[in-house]
mmCIF file of C-alpha atoms in Angstrom:
data_model
loop_
_atom_site.group_PDB
_atom_site.id
_atom_site.type_symbol
_atom_site.label_atom_id
_atom_site.label_comp_id
_atom_site.label_asym_id
_atom_site.label_seq_id
_atom_site.Cartn_x
_atom_site.Cartn_y
_atom_site.Cartn_z
ATOM 1 C CA MET A 1 98.545 106.324 107.900
ATOM 2 C CA ARG A 2 95.027 107.785 108.207
ATOM 3 C CA ASN A 3 94.342 107.028 104.532
ATOM 4 C CA ARG A 4 95.523 103.444 104.812
ATOM 5 C CA LYS A 5 93.394 102.759 107.870
ATOM 6 C CA VAL A 6 90.259 104.119 106.246
ATOM 7 C CA LEU A 7 90.920 102.085 103.084
ATOM 8 C CA LYS A 8 91.405 98.990 105.212
ATOM 9 C CA ALA A 9 88.232 99.641 107.171
ATOM 10 C CA PHE A 10 86.221 100.068 103.998
ATOM 11 C CA ILE A 11 87.669 96.983 102.270
ATOM 12 C CA ILE A 12 86.660 94.958 105.347
ATOM 13 C CA LYS A 13 83.123 96.105 104.782
ATOM 14 C CA ALA A 14 83.243 95.767 100.983
ATOM 15 C CA LEU A 15 84.327 92.135 101.269
ATOM 16 C CA LEU A 16 82.312 91.051 104.258
ATOM 17 C CA LEU A 17 79.086 92.324 102.777
ATOM 18 C CA SER A 18 79.595 89.638 100.097
ATOM 19 C CA VAL A 19 78.660 86.717 102.367
ATOM 20 C CA PHE A 20 76.322 85.393 99.729
ATOM 21 C CA PHE A 21 78.945 83.544 97.667
ATOM 22 C CA LEU A 22 78.973 79.876 96.665
ATOM 23 C CA GLU A 23 81.343 77.537 94.965
ATOM 24 C CA ILE A 24 80.563 74.375 92.991
ATOM 25 C CA GLN A 25 83.884 72.552 93.204
ATOM 26 C CA ASN A 26 83.142 69.318 91.383
ATOM 27 C CA GLY A 27 85.003 68.833 88.129
ATOM 28 C CA ASN A 28 81.876 67.639 86.333
ATOM 29 C CA ALA A 29 78.274 68.844 86.258
ATOM 30 C CA GLN A 30 76.448 67.725 89.377
ATOM 31 C CA SER A 31 73.034 66.108 89.225
ATOM 32 C CA TYR A 32 70.975 66.583 92.388
ATOM 33 C CA ARG A 33 68.342 64.134 93.617
ATOM 34 C CA ASN A 34 66.082 67.017 94.661
ATOM 35 C CA ALA A 35 65.885 70.801 95.072
ATOM 36 C CA LYS A 36 66.649 70.557 98.780
ATOM 37 C CA ALA A 37 70.007 68.892 98.176
ATOM 38 C CA TYR A 38 70.790 71.517 95.564
ATOM 39 C CA ILE A 39 69.963 74.468 97.800
ATOM 40 C CA ASN A 40 71.870 73.074 100.782
ATOM 41 C CA ASP A 41 74.998 72.835 98.647
ATOM 42 C CA PHE A 42 74.625 76.547 98.098
ATOM 43 C CA GLY A 43 74.703 77.049 101.866
ATOM 44 C CA LYS A 44 77.734 74.833 102.375
ATOM 45 C CA ASN A 45 79.690 76.560 99.663
ATOM 46 C CA GLU A 46 78.728 80.047 100.835
ATOM 47 C CA LEU A 47 80.175 79.113 104.217
ATOM 48 C CA PHE A 48 83.378 77.971 102.513
ATOM 49 C CA VAL A 49 83.760 81.312 100.733
ATOM 50 C CA LYS A 50 82.782 83.243 103.856
ATOM 51 C CA GLU A 51 85.741 81.667 105.678
ATOM 52 C CA SER A 52 88.069 82.903 102.923
ATOM 53 C CA LEU A 53 86.674 86.418 103.226
ATOM 54 C CA MET A 54 86.997 86.295 106.998
ATOM 55 C CA GLU A 55 90.666 85.388 106.578
ATOM 56 C CA TYR A 56 91.111 88.504 104.477
ATOM 57 C CA SER A 57 89.236 90.789 106.861
ATOM 58 C CA THR A 58 91.206 89.429 109.818
ATOM 59 C CA ALA A 59 94.432 90.351 108.043
ATOM 60 C CA ILE A 60 93.137 93.918 107.690
ATOM 61 C CA ILE A 61 91.874 94.253 111.255
ATOM 62 C CA ASP A 62 95.202 92.902 112.551
ATOM 63 C CA ALA A 63 97.044 95.550 110.484
ATOM 64 C CA SER A 64 98.912 93.019 108.363
ATOM 65 C CA PRO A 65 101.472 94.351 105.869
ATOM 66 C CA ASP A 66 99.947 95.843 102.730
ATOM 67 C CA ALA A 67 101.702 93.241 100.560
ATOM 68 C CA ARG A 68 99.978 90.414 102.418
ATOM 69 C CA ILE A 69 96.619 92.147 102.179
ATOM 70 C CA GLN A 70 97.060 92.698 98.446
ATOM 71 C CA ASN A 71 98.050 89.050 97.935
ATOM 72 C CA THR A 72 94.955 87.909 99.792
ATOM 73 C CA LEU A 73 92.819 90.264 97.722
ATOM 74 C CA GLU A 74 94.259 88.834 94.502
ATOM 75 C CA ARG A 75 93.504 85.300 95.676
ATOM 76 C CA ILE A 76 89.906 86.377 96.271
ATOM 77 C CA TYR A 77 89.690 87.913 92.789
ATOM 78 C CA THR A 78 90.870 84.633 91.311
ATOM 79 C CA LYS A 79 88.533 82.603 93.512
ATOM 80 C CA LEU A 80 85.473 84.610 92.521
ATOM 81 C CA GLU A 81 86.343 84.485 88.838
ATOM 82 C CA ASP A 82 86.948 80.726 89.011
ATOM 83 C CA MET A 83 83.587 80.309 90.736
ATOM 84 C CA ASN A 84 81.737 81.871 87.842
ATOM 85 C CA ILE A 85 83.597 79.776 85.282
ATOM 86 C CA ASN A 86 82.887 76.635 87.281
ATOM 87 C CA LEU A 87 79.236 77.506 87.754
ATOM 88 C CA LEU A 88 78.644 78.153 84.075
ATOM 89 C CA LYS A 89 80.359 74.908 83.165
ATOM 90 C CA ASN A 90 79.100 72.535 85.861
ATOM 91 C CA ASP A 91 75.963 73.858 87.535
ATOM 92 C CA ILE A 92 73.037 72.591 85.470
ATOM 93 C CA GLY A 93 70.507 73.542 88.120
ATOM 94 C CA ILE A 94 67.380 71.533 88.859
ATOM 95 C CA SER A 95 65.720 70.145 85.741
ATOM 96 C CA GLY A 96 67.379 72.877 83.740
ATOM 97 C CA ASP A 97 66.297 75.633 86.136
ATOM 98 C CA THR A 98 69.419 77.812 86.533
ATOM 99 C CA ASN A 99 67.754 80.999 87.789
ATOM 100 C CA LEU A 100 69.432 80.811 91.189
ATOM 101 C CA ARG A 101 72.819 80.119 89.636
ATOM 102 C CA ASP A 102 72.435 83.018 87.231
ATOM 103 C CA ALA A 103 71.399 85.409 90.033
ATOM 104 C CA PHE A 104 74.526 84.502 91.961
ATOM 105 C CA ILE A 105 76.794 84.943 88.954
ATOM 106 C CA LYS A 106 75.332 88.408 88.396
ATOM 107 C CA LEU A 107 76.020 89.352 92.014
ATOM 108 C CA ASN A 108 79.466 87.804 91.868
ATOM 109 C CA ASN A 109 80.369 89.767 88.743
ATOM 110 C CA LYS A 110 79.286 92.990 90.423
ATOM 111 C CA THR A 111 81.490 92.228 93.429
ATOM 112 C CA ILE A 112 84.489 91.451 91.211
ATOM 113 C CA THR A 113 84.000 94.696 89.285
ATOM 114 C CA LEU A 114 83.782 96.834 92.409
ATOM 115 C CA LEU A 115 86.854 95.273 93.986
ATOM 116 C CA LYS A 116 88.932 95.515 90.836
ATOM 117 C CA ASN A 117 88.137 99.029 89.651
ATOM 118 C CA LYS A 118 88.106 100.448 93.204
ATOM 119 C CA SER A 119 85.107 102.608 92.386
ATOM 120 C CA LEU A 120 84.248 102.579 96.091
ATOM 121 C CA LYS A 121 87.711 103.576 97.254
ATOM 122 C CA LEU A 122 87.296 105.680 100.383
ATOM 123 C CA ASN A 123 90.749 106.897 101.257
ATOM 124 C CA ASP A 124 91.621 109.227 98.378
ATOM 125 C CA TYR A 125 91.104 112.440 100.363
ATOM 126 C CA LYS A 126 94.018 114.322 98.851
ATOM 127 C CA VAL A 127 93.150 113.512 95.230
ATOM 128 C CA GLN A 128 89.472 114.341 95.750
ATOM 129 C CA SER A 129 90.208 117.547 97.651
ATOM 130 C CA GLY A 130 92.115 118.933 94.674
ATOM 131 C CA LEU A 131 89.022 118.814 92.461
ATOM 132 C CA ASP A 132 86.388 121.495 91.940
ATOM 133 C CA TYR A 133 83.368 121.245 94.238
ATOM 134 C CA SER A 134 81.149 120.145 91.360
ATOM 135 C CA GLU A 135 83.462 117.182 90.699
ATOM 136 C CA ILE A 136 83.805 116.377 94.387
ATOM 137 C CA TYR A 137 80.053 116.201 94.859
ATOM 138 C CA LYS A 138 79.639 114.299 91.612
ATOM 139 C CA ASN A 139 82.033 111.659 92.947
ATOM 140 C CA PHE A 140 80.221 111.608 96.296
ATOM 141 C CA ALA A 141 76.957 110.903 94.478
ATOM 142 C CA TYR A 142 78.610 108.223 92.358
ATOM 143 C CA LYS A 143 79.982 106.364 95.361
ATOM 144 C CA GLU A 144 76.629 106.523 97.135
ATOM 145 C CA PHE A 145 74.898 105.258 93.996
ATOM 146 C CA GLU A 146 77.330 102.353 93.649
ATOM 147 C CA ILE A 147 76.745 101.341 97.269
ATOM 148 C CA SER A 148 72.971 101.406 96.902
ATOM 149 C CA LYS A 149 73.168 99.561 93.563
ATOM 150 C CA TYR A 150 75.336 96.841 95.066
ATOM 151 C CA TYR A 151 72.969 96.246 97.948
ATOM 152 C CA LEU A 152 70.035 96.213 95.572
ATOM 153 C CA GLU A 153 71.851 93.428 93.720
ATOM 154 C CA ILE A 154 72.212 91.536 97.000
ATOM 155 C CA LEU A 155 68.491 91.924 97.706
ATOM 156 C CA ASN A 156 67.745 90.720 94.164
ATOM 157 C CA TYR A 157 69.811 87.638 94.876
ATOM 158 C CA GLU A 158 67.980 87.104 98.151
ATOM 159 C CA SER A 159 64.682 87.390 96.257
ATOM 160 C CA SER A 160 65.899 84.719 93.844
ATOM 161 C CA LYS A 161 66.579 82.407 96.772
ATOM 162 C CA LYS A 162 63.133 83.069 98.176
ATOM 163 C CA GLU A 163 61.489 82.450 94.791
ATOM 164 C CA PHE A 164 63.430 79.201 94.451
ATOM 165 C CA GLY A 165 62.149 78.076 97.833
ATOM 166 C CA LEU A 166 58.564 78.946 97.006
ATOM 167 C CA LYS A 167 58.788 77.170 93.657
ATOM 168 C CA TYR A 168 60.149 73.964 95.185
ATOM 169 C CA LYS A 169 58.274 74.246 98.513
ATOM 170 C CA ILE A 170 61.431 74.695 100.619
ATOM 171 C CA SER A 171 61.756 77.148 103.507
ATOM 172 C CA ILE A 172 64.937 79.116 102.763
ATOM 173 C CA ARG A 173 66.729 81.530 105.018
ATOM 174 C CA ASN A 174 66.974 84.901 103.362
ATOM 175 C CA TYR A 175 67.841 88.444 104.393
ATOM 176 C CA ASN A 176 65.573 91.187 103.076
ATOM 177 C CA LYS A 177 66.526 94.295 105.008
ATOM 178 C CA LYS A 178 69.547 96.547 105.441
ATOM 179 C CA ASN A 179 72.320 94.403 106.895
ATOM 180 C CA VAL A 180 75.246 95.330 109.069
ATOM 181 C CA PHE A 181 77.612 95.797 106.131
ATOM 182 C CA GLU A 182 75.310 98.092 104.204
ATOM 183 C CA TYR A 183 74.776 100.098 107.370
ATOM 184 C CA ASN A 184 78.528 100.254 107.865
ATOM 185 C CA ALA A 185 79.036 101.379 104.254
ATOM 186 C CA TYR A 186 76.732 104.383 104.611
ATOM 187 C CA GLU A 187 78.278 105.349 107.954
ATOM 188 C CA ASN A 188 81.738 105.167 106.366
ATOM 189 C CA LEU A 189 80.561 107.362 103.512
ATOM 190 C CA ILE A 190 79.567 110.139 105.938
ATOM 191 C CA PHE A 191 83.044 110.001 107.438
ATOM 192 C CA TYR A 192 84.694 109.966 104.009
ATOM 193 C CA LYS A 193 82.856 112.986 102.618
ATOM 194 C CA LEU A 194 83.727 115.204 105.560
ATOM 195 C CA ASN A 195 87.368 114.119 105.453
ATOM 196 C CA VAL A 196 87.631 115.104 101.780
ATOM 197 C CA LEU A 197 86.435 118.659 102.496
ATOM 198 C CA ASP A 198 88.528 118.809 105.652
ATOM 199 C CA GLU A 199 91.595 117.969 103.580
ATOM 200 C CA LYS A 200 90.636 120.722 101.157
ATOM 201 C CA ILE A 201 90.241 123.394 103.814
ATOM 202 C CA THR A 202 93.470 122.316 105.525
ATOM 203 C CA GLN A 203 95.291 122.974 102.261
ATOM 204 C CA LEU A 204 93.486 126.306 101.783
ATOM 205 C CA PHE A 205 94.615 127.493 105.203
ATOM 206 C CA LYS A 206 98.159 127.540 103.841
ATOM 207 C CA TYR A 207 97.241 130.372 101.492
ATOM 208 C CA ARG A 208 95.869 133.817 102.243
ATOM 209 C CA ASN A 209 92.612 133.636 100.354
ATOM 210 C CA THR A 210 89.622 134.352 102.550
ATOM 211 C CA PRO A 211 86.897 133.849 99.876
ATOM 212 C CA ASP A 212 88.150 130.312 99.135
ATOM 213 C CA VAL A 213 88.208 129.390 102.814
ATOM 214 C CA ILE A 214 84.724 130.820 103.365
ATOM 215 C CA GLU A 215 83.426 128.880 100.346
ATOM 216 C CA CYS A 216 84.902 125.606 101.596
ATOM 217 C CA THR A 217 83.600 126.251 105.104
ATOM 218 C CA ASN A 218 80.111 126.752 103.738
ATOM 219 C CA PHE A 219 80.289 123.491 101.805
ATOM 220 C CA MET A 220 81.546 121.671 104.896
ATOM 221 C CA THR A 221 78.849 123.148 107.113
ATOM 222 C CA ASN A 222 76.096 122.186 104.675
ATOM 223 C CA LEU A 223 77.517 118.679 104.359
ATOM 224 C CA ALA A 224 77.807 118.351 108.146
ATOM 225 C CA GLU A 225 74.190 119.400 108.638
ATOM 226 C CA GLU A 226 73.096 116.914 105.974
ATOM 227 C CA SER A 227 75.164 114.249 107.745
ATOM 228 C CA LEU A 228 73.401 114.908 111.043
ATOM 229 C CA ILE A 229 70.080 114.313 109.301
ATOM 230 C CA LYS A 230 71.389 111.001 107.971
ATOM 231 C CA THR A 231 72.752 109.864 111.332
ATOM 232 C CA ASP A 232 69.365 110.646 112.841
ATOM 233 C CA ILE A 233 67.784 108.393 110.209
ATOM 234 C CA TYR A 234 70.375 105.647 110.761
ATOM 235 C CA LYS A 235 70.066 105.603 114.564
ATOM 236 C CA ASN A 236 67.199 103.103 114.448
ATOM 237 C CA ASP A 237 68.644 100.927 111.686
ATOM 238 C CA PHE A 238 70.868 98.852 113.933
ATOM 239 C CA THR A 239 70.944 97.819 117.584
ATOM 240 C CA ASP A 240 74.608 98.701 118.029
ATOM 241 C CA THR A 241 74.704 102.498 117.707
ATOM 242 C CA SER A 242 78.411 102.915 118.503
ATOM 243 C CA LEU A 243 79.436 103.774 114.936
ATOM 244 C CA ASN A 244 76.516 106.146 114.480
ATOM 245 C CA ASP A 245 77.327 107.801 117.810
ATOM 246 C CA ILE A 246 80.958 108.467 116.952
ATOM 247 C CA ASN A 247 79.947 109.746 113.510
ATOM 248 C CA ILE A 248 77.651 112.234 115.242
ATOM 249 C CA GLU A 249 80.574 113.236 117.465
ATOM 250 C CA PHE A 250 82.799 113.629 114.393
ATOM 251 C CA VAL A 251 80.215 115.719 112.511
ATOM 252 C CA ASN A 252 79.738 118.019 115.512
ATOM 253 C CA PHE A 253 83.508 118.323 115.842
ATOM 254 C CA MET A 254 83.714 119.528 112.238
ATOM 255 C CA LEU A 255 80.936 122.043 112.816
ATOM 256 C CA LYS A 256 82.705 123.386 115.899
ATOM 257 C CA GLN A 257 86.000 123.462 113.960
ATOM 258 C CA ASN A 258 84.431 125.713 111.339
ATOM 259 C CA GLU A 259 82.823 127.973 113.932
ATOM 260 C CA THR A 260 86.131 128.355 115.759
ATOM 261 C CA LEU A 261 88.699 128.578 112.977
ATOM 262 C CA LEU A 262 86.944 130.690 110.369
ATOM 263 C CA PRO A 263 86.675 133.888 112.497
ATOM 264 C CA LEU A 264 90.296 133.512 113.623
ATOM 265 C CA TYR A 265 91.419 132.968 110.040
ATOM 266 C CA GLN A 266 89.489 136.013 108.805
ATOM 267 C CA GLN A 267 90.981 138.145 111.571
ATOM 268 C CA TYR A 268 94.455 136.844 110.770
ATOM 269 C CA ILE A 269 94.107 137.709 107.064
ATOM 270 C CA THR A 270 92.654 141.157 107.795
ATOM 271 C CA VAL A 271 95.498 142.009 110.169
ATOM 272 C CA TYR A 272 98.020 140.588 107.719
ATOM 273 C CA GLU A 273 96.730 142.820 104.910
ATOM 274 C CA ASP A 274 96.672 145.871 107.200
ATOM 275 C CA PHE A 275 100.193 145.141 108.309
ATOM 276 C CA GLN A 276 101.438 144.832 104.714
ATOM 277 C CA LYS A 277 100.061 148.278 103.947
ATOM 278 C CA PHE A 278 101.563 149.703 107.126
ATOM 279 C CA LYS A 279 104.927 148.081 106.417
ATOM 280 C CA ASN A 280 105.043 149.386 102.835
ATOM 281 C CA LYS A 281 104.265 152.868 104.045
ATOM 282 C CA PHE A 282 106.992 152.592 106.682
ATOM 283 C CA LEU A 283 109.530 151.422 104.094
ATOM 284 C CA GLU A 284 108.607 154.239 101.745
ATOM 285 C CA ASP A 285 108.916 156.938 104.373
ATOM 286 C CA ASN A 286 109.942 155.756 107.813
ATOM 287 C CA ASN A 287 110.094 159.325 109.043
ATOM 288 C CA SER A 288 106.307 159.562 108.930
ATOM 289 C CA ILE A 289 105.815 156.557 111.216
ATOM 290 C CA LYS A 290 107.265 156.096 114.651
ATOM 291 C CA VAL A 291 109.326 152.989 115.187
ATOM 292 C CA GLU A 292 107.247 152.324 118.295
ATOM 293 C CA ASP A 293 104.054 152.347 116.222
ATOM 294 C CA TYR A 294 105.621 150.019 113.704
ATOM 295 C CA ASN A 295 106.688 147.585 116.423
ATOM 296 C CA ASN A 296 103.160 147.650 117.848
ATOM 297 C CA GLU A 297 101.797 146.671 114.442
ATOM 298 C CA VAL A 298 104.337 143.855 114.200
ATOM 299 C CA GLN A 299 103.263 142.633 117.628
ATOM 300 C CA ARG A 300 99.589 142.862 116.707
ATOM 301 C CA TYR A 301 100.165 140.875 113.544
ATOM 302 C CA ASN A 302 102.215 138.188 115.300
ATOM 303 C CA ASP A 303 99.645 137.842 118.085
ATOM 304 C CA THR A 304 96.792 137.414 115.598
ATOM 305 C CA LYS A 305 98.750 134.970 113.439
ATOM 306 C CA ASN A 306 99.872 132.906 116.425
ATOM 307 C CA LYS A 307 96.369 132.759 117.836
ATOM 308 C CA PHE A 308 95.044 131.279 114.601
ATOM 309 C CA PHE A 309 97.855 128.767 114.031
ATOM 310 C CA ASN A 310 98.017 127.695 117.684
ATOM 311 C CA THR A 311 94.270 127.084 117.678
ATOM 312 C CA LEU A 312 94.572 125.226 114.384
ATOM 313 C CA TYR A 313 97.346 123.052 115.839
ATOM 314 C CA GLU A 314 95.346 122.238 118.982
ATOM 315 C CA ASN A 315 92.324 121.439 116.830
ATOM 316 C CA GLN A 316 94.388 119.075 114.675
ATOM 317 C CA LEU A 317 95.662 117.251 117.758
ATOM 318 C CA ALA A 318 92.134 116.826 119.119
ATOM 319 C CA LYS A 319 90.930 115.657 115.708
ATOM 320 C CA ARG A 320 93.741 113.121 115.491
ATOM 321 C CA GLU A 321 92.608 111.569 118.776
ATOM 322 C CA LEU A 322 89.005 111.518 117.602
ATOM 323 C CA LEU A 323 90.032 109.823 114.347
ATOM 324 C CA LYS A 324 91.902 107.150 116.295
ATOM 325 C CA ARG A 325 88.764 106.419 118.291
ATOM 326 C CA TRP A 326 86.708 106.393 115.090
ATOM 327 C CA TYR A 327 88.977 103.760 113.479
ATOM 328 C CA ILE A 328 88.816 101.587 116.594
ATOM 329 C CA THR A 329 85.040 101.933 116.797
ATOM 330 C CA ASN A 330 84.645 101.063 113.134
ATOM 331 C CA SER A 331 86.751 97.913 113.449
ATOM 332 C CA ASN A 332 85.033 96.840 116.671
ATOM 333 C CA PHE A 333 81.631 97.431 115.123
ATOM 334 C CA LEU A 334 82.419 94.976 112.344
ATOM 335 C CA LYS A 335 83.992 92.410 114.672
ATOM 336 C CA ASN A 336 81.112 92.591 117.161
ATOM 337 C CA ASN A 337 78.232 92.475 114.709
ATOM 338 C CA ILE A 338 78.864 89.661 112.267
ATOM 339 C CA GLN A 339 77.205 86.886 114.259
ATOM 340 C CA PHE A 340 74.107 86.967 112.058
ATOM 341 C CA GLU A 341 76.131 85.499 109.211
ATOM 342 C CA ASP A 342 76.053 82.107 110.914
ATOM 343 C CA LEU A 343 72.523 81.871 109.540
ATOM 344 C CA TYR A 344 74.061 81.161 106.157
ATOM 345 C CA GLU A 345 75.687 77.875 107.077
ATOM 346 C CA LYS A 346 72.637 76.339 105.418
ATOM 347 C CA PHE A 347 70.058 77.885 103.175
ATOM 348 C CA SER A 348 67.301 75.581 104.268
ATOM 349 C CA ASN A 349 65.625 76.083 107.648
ATOM 350 C CA THR A 350 65.014 72.363 107.914
ATOM 351 C CA ASP A 351 67.390 69.407 107.700
#
């Protein structure tokens, strides 16, 4: 359930950040009387596509069945692919100038690729946690690179719109800074990274291997400290700080988890190993050890083990509640901060 919710939350962002789409629907190449008419058709068609994407994101936010979500996603794949075919066939630009069309097709192709190959999938905690740390961090870097590359493509497209406006003396609305969806993507990535390592350490707790747990704890602590630096940088990027705030709360929770559980785990393993030695000695020669002493060792071991696992259980319950609040905050952040997209109903600032 946790994995599905995070995937849904990320797909909302991955689709909504593509509000820059257009669709030329005419069956034949369209000739425009002037550049202004041409650019305003871009705005109208972007709005048309935006409504399709909003339909998809609404299905996710409303927790629609996975089959319905997948069907909607496939319709979007087809729509985006058909757009490019239609554009190449019918959009002849203005006096042969197809720079704006070509910039959109490039962005559109990037979006299609990312959605199809799921290179930005952010729910595969279990698969990722089974990898070596070098591979885990390599994948972290790859996902971060893909996000930044995608938003650079969006800014390139925005630059193409601006250049078109300057060339044809039209004032065009464009967005040239980090938008809400890019911001949301980086916040989600912080959450994702920590969940991968948390999944890893949760699995390691099942085995009695203190060095492995210490190693994972160190990686988690370093990642958490790095995440706090990033949230401090992000705090001024957007007016609504709710998602950043709960990420800070989540990071601090993970730091406290490590500080609390690691000493208890180490004590549990130490007592376990001592008890195994004591038990073996007792089995070899029970005459050399009093039954009372043996029972005391059993009690000591049980107390130490129970203290660790009870604390781990309570921590998991508290984390589950925090994760619920994180999912709600993430969804509300997207729903409450998409008003700026209304700017794209038209490209031109003037009628």
